[in-house]
mmCIF file of C-alpha atoms in Angstrom:
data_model
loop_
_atom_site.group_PDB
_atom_site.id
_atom_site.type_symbol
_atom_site.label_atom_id
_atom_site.label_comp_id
_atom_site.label_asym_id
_atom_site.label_seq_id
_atom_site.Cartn_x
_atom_site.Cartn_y
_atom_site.Cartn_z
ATOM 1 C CA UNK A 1 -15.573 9.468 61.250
ATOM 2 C CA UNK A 2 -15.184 9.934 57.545
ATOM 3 C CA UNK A 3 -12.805 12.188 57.084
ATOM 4 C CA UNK A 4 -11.740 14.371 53.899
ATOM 5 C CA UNK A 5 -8.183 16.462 54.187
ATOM 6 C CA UNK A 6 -6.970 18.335 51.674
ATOM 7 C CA UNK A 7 -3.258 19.290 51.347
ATOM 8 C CA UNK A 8 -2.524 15.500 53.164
ATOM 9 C CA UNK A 9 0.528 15.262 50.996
ATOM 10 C CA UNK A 10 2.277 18.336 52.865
ATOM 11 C CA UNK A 11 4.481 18.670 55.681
ATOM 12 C CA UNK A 12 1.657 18.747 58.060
ATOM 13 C CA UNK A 13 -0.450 16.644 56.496
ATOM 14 C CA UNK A 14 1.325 13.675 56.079
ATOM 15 C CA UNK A 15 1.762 13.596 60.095
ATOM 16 C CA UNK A 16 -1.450 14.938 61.111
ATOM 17 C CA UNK A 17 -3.203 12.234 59.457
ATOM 18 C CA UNK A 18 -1.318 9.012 60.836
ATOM 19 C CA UNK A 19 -2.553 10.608 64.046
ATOM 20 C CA UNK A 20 -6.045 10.694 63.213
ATOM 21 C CA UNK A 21 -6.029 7.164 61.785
ATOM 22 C CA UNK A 22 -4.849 5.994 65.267
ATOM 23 C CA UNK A 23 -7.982 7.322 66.250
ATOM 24 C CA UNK A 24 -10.261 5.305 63.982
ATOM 25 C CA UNK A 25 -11.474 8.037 61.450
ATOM 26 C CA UNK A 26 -10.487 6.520 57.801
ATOM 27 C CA UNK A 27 -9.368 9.424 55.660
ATOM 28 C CA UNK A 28 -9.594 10.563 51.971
ATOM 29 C CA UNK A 29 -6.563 12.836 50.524
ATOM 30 C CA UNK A 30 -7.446 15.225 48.276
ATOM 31 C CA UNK A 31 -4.157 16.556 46.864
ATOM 32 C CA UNK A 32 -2.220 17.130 43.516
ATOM 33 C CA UNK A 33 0.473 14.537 44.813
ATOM 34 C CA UNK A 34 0.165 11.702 46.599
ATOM 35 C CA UNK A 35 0.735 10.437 49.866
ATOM 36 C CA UNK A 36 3.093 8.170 50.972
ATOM 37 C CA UNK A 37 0.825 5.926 53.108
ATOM 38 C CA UNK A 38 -0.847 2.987 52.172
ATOM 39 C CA UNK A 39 -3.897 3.144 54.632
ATOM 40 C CA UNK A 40 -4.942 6.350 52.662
ATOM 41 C CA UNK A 41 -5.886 6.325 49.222
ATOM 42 C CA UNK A 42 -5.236 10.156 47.487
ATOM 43 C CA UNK A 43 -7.729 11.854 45.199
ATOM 44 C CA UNK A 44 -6.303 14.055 42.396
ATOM 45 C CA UNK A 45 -7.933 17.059 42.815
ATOM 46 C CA UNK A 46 -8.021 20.492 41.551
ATOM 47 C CA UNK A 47 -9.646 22.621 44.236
ATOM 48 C CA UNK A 48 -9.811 25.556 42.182
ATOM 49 C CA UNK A 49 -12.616 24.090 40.464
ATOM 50 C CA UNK A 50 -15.784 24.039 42.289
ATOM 51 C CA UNK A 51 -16.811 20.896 40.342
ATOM 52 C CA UNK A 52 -13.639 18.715 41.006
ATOM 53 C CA UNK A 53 -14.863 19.929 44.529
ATOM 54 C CA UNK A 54 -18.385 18.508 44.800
ATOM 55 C CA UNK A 55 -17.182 16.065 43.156
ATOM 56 C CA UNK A 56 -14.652 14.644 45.241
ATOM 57 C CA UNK A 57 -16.265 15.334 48.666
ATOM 58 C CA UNK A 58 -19.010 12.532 47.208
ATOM 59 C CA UNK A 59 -16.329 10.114 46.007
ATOM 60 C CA UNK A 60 -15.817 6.647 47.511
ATOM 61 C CA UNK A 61 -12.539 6.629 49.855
ATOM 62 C CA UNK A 62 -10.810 3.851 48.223
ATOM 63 C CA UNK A 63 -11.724 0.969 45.702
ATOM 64 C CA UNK A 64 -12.899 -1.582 47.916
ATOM 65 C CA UNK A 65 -15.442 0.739 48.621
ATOM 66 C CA UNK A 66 -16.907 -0.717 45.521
ATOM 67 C CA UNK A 67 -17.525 -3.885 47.148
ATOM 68 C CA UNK A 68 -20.083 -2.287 49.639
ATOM 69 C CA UNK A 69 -23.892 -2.933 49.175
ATOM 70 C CA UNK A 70 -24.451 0.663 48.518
ATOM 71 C CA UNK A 71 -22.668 3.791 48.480
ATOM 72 C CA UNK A 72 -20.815 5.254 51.051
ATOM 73 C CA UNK A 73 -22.500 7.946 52.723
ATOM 74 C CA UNK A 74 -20.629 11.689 52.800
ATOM 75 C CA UNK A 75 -18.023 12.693 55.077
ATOM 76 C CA UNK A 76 -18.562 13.541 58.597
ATOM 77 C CA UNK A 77 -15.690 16.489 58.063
ATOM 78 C CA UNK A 78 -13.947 18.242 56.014
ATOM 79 C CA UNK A 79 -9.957 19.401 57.370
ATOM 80 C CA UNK A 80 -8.882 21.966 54.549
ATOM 81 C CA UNK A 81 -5.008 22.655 54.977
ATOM 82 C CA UNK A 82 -3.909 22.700 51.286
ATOM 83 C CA UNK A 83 -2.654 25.812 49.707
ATOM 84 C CA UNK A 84 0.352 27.769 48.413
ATOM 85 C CA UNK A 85 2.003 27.261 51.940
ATOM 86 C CA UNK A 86 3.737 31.265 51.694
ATOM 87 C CA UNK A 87 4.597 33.901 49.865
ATOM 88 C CA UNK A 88 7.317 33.226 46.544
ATOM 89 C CA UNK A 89 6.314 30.106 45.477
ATOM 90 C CA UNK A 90 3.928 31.508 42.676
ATOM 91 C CA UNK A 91 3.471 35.333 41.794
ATOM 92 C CA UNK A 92 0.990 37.123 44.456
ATOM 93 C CA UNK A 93 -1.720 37.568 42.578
ATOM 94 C CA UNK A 94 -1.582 33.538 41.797
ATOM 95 C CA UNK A 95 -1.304 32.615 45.024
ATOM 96 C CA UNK A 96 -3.879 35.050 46.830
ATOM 97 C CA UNK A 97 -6.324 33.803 43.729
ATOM 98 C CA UNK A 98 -5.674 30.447 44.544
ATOM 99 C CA UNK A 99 -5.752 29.854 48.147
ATOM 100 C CA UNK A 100 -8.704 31.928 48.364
ATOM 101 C CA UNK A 101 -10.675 30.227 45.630
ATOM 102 C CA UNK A 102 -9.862 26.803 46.675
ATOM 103 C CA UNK A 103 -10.884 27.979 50.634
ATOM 104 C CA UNK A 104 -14.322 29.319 49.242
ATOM 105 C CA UNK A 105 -14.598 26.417 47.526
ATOM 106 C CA UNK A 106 -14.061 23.791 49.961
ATOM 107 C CA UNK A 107 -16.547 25.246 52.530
ATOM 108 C CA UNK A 108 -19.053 26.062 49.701
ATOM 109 C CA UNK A 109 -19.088 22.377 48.363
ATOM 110 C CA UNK A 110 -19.136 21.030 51.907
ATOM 111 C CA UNK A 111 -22.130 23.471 53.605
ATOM 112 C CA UNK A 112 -24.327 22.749 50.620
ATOM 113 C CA UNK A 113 -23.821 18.849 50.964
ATOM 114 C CA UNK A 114 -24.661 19.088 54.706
ATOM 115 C CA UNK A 115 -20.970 18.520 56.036
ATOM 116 C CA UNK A 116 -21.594 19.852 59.384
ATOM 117 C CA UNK A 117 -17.765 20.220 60.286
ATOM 118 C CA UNK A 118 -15.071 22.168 58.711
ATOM 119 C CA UNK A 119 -11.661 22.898 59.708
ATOM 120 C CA UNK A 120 -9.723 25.452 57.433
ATOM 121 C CA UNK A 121 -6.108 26.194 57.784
ATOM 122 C CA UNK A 122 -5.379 29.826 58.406
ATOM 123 C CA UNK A 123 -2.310 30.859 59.609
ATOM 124 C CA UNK A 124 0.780 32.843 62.285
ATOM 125 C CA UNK A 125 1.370 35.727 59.193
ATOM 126 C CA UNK A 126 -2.023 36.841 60.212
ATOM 127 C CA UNK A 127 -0.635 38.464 63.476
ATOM 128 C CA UNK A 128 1.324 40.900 60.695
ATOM 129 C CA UNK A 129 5.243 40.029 61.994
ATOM 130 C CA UNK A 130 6.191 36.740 60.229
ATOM 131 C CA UNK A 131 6.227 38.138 56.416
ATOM 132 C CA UNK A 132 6.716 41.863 57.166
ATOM 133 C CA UNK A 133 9.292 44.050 55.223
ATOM 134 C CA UNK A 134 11.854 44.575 57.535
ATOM 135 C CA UNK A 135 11.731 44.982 61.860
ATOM 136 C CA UNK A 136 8.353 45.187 62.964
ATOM 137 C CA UNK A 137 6.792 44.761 66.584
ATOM 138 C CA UNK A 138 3.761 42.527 68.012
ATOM 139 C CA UNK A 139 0.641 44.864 69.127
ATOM 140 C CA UNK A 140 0.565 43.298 72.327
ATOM 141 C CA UNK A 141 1.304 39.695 73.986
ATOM 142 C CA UNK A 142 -0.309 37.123 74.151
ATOM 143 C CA UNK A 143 -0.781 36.614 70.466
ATOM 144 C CA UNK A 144 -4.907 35.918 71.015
ATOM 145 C CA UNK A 145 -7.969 35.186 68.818
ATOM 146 C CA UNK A 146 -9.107 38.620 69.477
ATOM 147 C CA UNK A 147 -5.924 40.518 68.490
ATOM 148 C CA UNK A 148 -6.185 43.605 65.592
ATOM 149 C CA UNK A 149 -5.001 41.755 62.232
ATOM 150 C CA UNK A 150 -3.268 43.766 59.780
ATOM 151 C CA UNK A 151 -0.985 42.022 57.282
ATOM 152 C CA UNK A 152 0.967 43.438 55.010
ATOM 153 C CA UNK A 153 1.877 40.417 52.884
ATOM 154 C CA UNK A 154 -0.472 38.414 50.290
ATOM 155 C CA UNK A 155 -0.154 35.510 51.910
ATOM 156 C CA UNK A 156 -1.519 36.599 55.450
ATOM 157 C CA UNK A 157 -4.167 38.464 53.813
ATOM 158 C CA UNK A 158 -5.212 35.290 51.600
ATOM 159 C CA UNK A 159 -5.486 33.527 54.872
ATOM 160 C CA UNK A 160 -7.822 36.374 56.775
ATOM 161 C CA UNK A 161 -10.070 36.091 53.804
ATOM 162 C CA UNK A 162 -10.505 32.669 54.424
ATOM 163 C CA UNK A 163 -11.249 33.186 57.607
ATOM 164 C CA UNK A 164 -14.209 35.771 56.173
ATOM 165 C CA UNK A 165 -15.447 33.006 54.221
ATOM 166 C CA UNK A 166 -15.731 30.719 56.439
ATOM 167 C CA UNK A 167 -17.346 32.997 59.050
ATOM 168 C CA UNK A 168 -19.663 34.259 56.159
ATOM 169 C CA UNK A 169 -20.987 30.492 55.553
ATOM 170 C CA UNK A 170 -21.458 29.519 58.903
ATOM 171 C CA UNK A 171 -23.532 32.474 59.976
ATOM 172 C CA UNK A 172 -25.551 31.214 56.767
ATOM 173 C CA UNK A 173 -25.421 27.687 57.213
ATOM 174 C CA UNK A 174 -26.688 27.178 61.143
ATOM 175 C CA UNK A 175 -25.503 24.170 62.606
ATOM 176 C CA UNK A 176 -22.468 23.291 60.805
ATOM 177 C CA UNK A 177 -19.339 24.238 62.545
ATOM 178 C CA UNK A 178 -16.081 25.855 60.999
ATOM 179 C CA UNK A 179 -13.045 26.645 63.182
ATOM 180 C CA UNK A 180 -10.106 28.197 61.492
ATOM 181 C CA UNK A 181 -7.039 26.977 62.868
ATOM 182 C CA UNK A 182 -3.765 29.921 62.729
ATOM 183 C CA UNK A 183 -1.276 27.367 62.439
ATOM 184 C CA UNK A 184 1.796 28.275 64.185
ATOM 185 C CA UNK A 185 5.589 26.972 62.730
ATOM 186 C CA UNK A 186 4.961 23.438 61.727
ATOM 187 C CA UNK A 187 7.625 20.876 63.116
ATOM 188 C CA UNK A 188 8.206 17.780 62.132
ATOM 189 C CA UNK A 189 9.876 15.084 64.325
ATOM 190 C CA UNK A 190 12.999 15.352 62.977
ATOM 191 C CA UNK A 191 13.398 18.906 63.227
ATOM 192 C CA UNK A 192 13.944 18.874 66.893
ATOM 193 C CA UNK A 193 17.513 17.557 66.522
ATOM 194 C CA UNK A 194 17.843 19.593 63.419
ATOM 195 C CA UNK A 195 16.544 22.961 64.303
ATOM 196 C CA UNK A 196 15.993 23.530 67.871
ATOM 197 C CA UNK A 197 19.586 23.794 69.148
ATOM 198 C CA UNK A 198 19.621 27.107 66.472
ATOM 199 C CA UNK A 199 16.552 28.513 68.024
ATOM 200 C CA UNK A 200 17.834 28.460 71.209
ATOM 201 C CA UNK A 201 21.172 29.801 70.964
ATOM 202 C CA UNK A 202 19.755 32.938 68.538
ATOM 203 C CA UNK A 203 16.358 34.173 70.149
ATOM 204 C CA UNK A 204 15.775 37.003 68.420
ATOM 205 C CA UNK A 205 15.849 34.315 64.521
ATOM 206 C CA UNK A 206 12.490 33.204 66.029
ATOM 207 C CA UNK A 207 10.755 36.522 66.610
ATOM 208 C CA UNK A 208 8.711 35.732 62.863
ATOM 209 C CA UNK A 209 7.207 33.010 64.580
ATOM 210 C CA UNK A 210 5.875 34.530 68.149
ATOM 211 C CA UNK A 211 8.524 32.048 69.743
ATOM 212 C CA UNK A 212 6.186 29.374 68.915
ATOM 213 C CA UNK A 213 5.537 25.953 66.970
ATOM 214 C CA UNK A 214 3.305 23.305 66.656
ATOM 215 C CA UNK A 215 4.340 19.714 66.619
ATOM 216 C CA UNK A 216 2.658 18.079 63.496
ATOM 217 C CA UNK A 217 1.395 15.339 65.035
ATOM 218 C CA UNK A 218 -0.256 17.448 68.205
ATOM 219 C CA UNK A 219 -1.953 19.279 64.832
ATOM 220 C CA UNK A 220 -3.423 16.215 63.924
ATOM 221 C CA UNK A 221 -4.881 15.821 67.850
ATOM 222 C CA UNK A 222 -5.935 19.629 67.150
ATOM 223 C CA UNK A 223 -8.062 18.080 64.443
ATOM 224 C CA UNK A 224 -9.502 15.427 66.022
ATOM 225 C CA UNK A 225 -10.323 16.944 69.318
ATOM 226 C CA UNK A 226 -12.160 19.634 66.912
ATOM 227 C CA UNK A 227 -14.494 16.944 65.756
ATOM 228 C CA UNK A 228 -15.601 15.837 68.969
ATOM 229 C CA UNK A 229 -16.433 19.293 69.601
ATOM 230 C CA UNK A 230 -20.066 21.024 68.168
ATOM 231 C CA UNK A 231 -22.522 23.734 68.601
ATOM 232 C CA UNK A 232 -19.236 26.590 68.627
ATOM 233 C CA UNK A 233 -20.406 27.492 64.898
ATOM 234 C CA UNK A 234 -17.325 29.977 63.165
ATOM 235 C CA UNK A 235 -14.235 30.235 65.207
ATOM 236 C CA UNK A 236 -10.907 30.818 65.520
ATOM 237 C CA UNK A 237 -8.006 29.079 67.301
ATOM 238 C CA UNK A 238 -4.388 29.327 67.516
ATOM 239 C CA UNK A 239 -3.049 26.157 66.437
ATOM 240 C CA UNK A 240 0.530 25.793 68.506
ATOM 241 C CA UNK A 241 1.704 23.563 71.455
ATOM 242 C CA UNK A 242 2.185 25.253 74.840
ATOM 243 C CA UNK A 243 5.517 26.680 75.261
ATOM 244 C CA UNK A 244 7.786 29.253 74.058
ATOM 245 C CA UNK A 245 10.908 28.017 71.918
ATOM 246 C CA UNK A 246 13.080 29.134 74.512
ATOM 247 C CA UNK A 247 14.894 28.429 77.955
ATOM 248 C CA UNK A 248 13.429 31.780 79.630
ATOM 249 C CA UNK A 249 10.121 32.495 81.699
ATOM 250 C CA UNK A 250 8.369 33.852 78.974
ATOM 251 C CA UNK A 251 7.472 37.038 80.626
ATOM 252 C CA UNK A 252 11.027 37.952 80.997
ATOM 253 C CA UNK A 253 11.925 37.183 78.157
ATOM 254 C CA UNK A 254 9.644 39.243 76.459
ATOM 255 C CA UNK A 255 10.153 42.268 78.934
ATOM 256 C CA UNK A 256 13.894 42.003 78.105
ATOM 257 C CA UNK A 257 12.934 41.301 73.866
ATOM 258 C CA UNK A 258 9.629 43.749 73.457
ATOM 259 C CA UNK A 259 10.140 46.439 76.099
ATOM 260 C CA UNK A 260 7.886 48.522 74.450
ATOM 261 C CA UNK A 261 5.001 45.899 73.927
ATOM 262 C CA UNK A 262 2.794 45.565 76.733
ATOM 263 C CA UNK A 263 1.490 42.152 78.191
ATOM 264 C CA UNK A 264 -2.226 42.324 78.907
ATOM 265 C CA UNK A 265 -2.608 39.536 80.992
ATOM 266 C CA UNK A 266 -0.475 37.224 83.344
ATOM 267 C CA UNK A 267 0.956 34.936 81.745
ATOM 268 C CA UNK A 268 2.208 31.211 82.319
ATOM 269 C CA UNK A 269 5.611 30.468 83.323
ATOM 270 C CA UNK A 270 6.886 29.306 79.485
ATOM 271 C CA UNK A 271 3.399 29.700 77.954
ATOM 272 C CA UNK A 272 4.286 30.292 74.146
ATOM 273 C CA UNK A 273 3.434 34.406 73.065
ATOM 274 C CA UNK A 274 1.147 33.102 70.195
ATOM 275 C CA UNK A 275 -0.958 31.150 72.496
ATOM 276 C CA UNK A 276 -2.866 27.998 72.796
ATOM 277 C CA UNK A 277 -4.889 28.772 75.516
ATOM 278 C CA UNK A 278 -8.354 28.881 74.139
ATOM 279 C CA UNK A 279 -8.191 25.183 72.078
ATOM 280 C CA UNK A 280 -7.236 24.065 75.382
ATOM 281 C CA UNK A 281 -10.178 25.576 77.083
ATOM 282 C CA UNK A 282 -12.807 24.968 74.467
ATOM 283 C CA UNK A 283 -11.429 21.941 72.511
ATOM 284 C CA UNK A 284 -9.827 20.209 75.163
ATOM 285 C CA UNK A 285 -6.763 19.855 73.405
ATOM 286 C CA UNK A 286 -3.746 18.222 75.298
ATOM 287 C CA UNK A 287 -0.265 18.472 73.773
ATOM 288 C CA UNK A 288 1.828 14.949 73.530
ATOM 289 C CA UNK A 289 5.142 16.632 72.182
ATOM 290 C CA UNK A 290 6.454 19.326 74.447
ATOM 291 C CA UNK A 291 9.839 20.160 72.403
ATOM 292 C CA UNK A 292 11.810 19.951 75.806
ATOM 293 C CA UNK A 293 11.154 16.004 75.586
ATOM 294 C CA UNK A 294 13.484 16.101 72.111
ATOM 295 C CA UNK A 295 15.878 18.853 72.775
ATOM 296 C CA UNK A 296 18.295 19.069 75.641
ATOM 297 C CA UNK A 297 18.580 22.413 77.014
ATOM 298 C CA UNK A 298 22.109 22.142 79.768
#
């Protein structure tokens, strides 16, 4: 498939799409910087403009595209992950402007060209703990598609109105498909060695993040396995691998953590709170990089 991905140049990006290059797709970056990989050629792109948008999403992938008998024809999908990544980079009001803009813009340029598959990065903050002022409690565990959102922070609430955009077009658009991943806490492969022995010796540090993560290559498998499924129109999905970030049964643990948040349903043995479960069931997706593979835990 032809592929466009914004953001390519960021942490997840620049291992989600080695991943989906293993799979055959040839990708376009559309990002401010560029990416340090020469299969993929990045497009300078301001995706607060609409017409930098449309623009780019008809471009050629590379130069030696210009050597083709005709033009290429659009891309098969569209994987939208750039944005301010969280609150404090830019003021608020810059950053919700921004990340909502360039998320209505993305979707808008690629429904109208016929791009029948979108994948928009939402995000963990939308569950309301990870950017709260101060202690705060889950509503209830698992952390599922369903759950009651209600941010407090800019950043979370940029990312449930792209969610309402995306929902919005798709309902309008029939036949084109946009799933909103919540990405959970990216890791990269070096942060096992670098970061996991601290999770594990101080709990309660990774309460922000549900206990969770998502490997930044198994992201990029979360995208592809998204492609090769259609017909779901607008949803949601928690983007994370399977387990918790911890030694403990994840049931006791959270009895023990969260005594007064209930557990609605049984739970696996070390399934992670802010679970995968339903890209597993509807997307297929398989994780490769289980953290206990990287980390020892005696």
């Amino acid at each position: 498939m032809r592929i466009v991905f914004t953001g390519g140049s960021g942490k997840a990006g620049k291992h989600a799409i080695p991943y989906l290059l293993s799979q055959g797709h040839q990708v376009l970056n559309l990002d401010l910087v560029p990416l340090d990989n020469p299969k993929v050629y990045t497009l300078k792109t301001d995706l607060t403009d609409s017409g930098q948008v449309f623009n780019a999403f008809t471009s050629h992938f590379n130069m030696s595209e210009y050597s083709l008998p005709h033009s290429p024809p659009l891309p098969d999908a569209v994987v939208h992950f750039a944005a301010y990544a969280r609150n404090l980079l830019v003021p608020d009001s810059e950053m919700f402007a921004s990340n909502v803009k360039q998320t209505y813009n993305v979707i808008e340029a690629a429904c109208k060209l016929g791009i029948k598959k979108v994948i928009i990065a939402s995000s963990e903050t939308v569950y309301g703990v990870c950017f709260t002022q101060g202690e705060s409690d889950y509503h209830s565990f698992p952390l599922e598609e369903d759950y009651d959102c209600d941010p407090e922070d800019t950043y979370a609430t940029s990312k449930l109105c792209g969610e309402r955009v995306a929902r919005s077009f798709a309902r309008r658009f029939k036949g084109t498909d946009i799933y909103a991943f919540r990405i959970g806490n990216v890791i990269e492969p070096h942060e096992y060695a670098l970061n996991f022995p601290s999770y594990l010796n101080d709990p309660p540090s990774r309460k922000r993040n549900a206990w969770s993560y998502i490997d930044a290559r198994d992201l990029g498998k979360l995208c592809h396995c998204a492609f090769l499924k259609s017909g779901l129109g607008f949803q949601v999905f928690n983007a994370t691998n399977n387990t918790i970030t911890l030694k403990e049964k994840t049931e006791d643990f959270l009895a023990k953590e969260c005594p007064n948040v209930k557990i609605t349903r049984e739970m696996e043995e070390y399934e992670a709170p802010l679970t995968n479960m339903k890209a597993r069931k509807l997307l297929g997706f398989v994780e490769e990089h289980d953290w206990r593979d990287y980390v020892k835990t005696s």
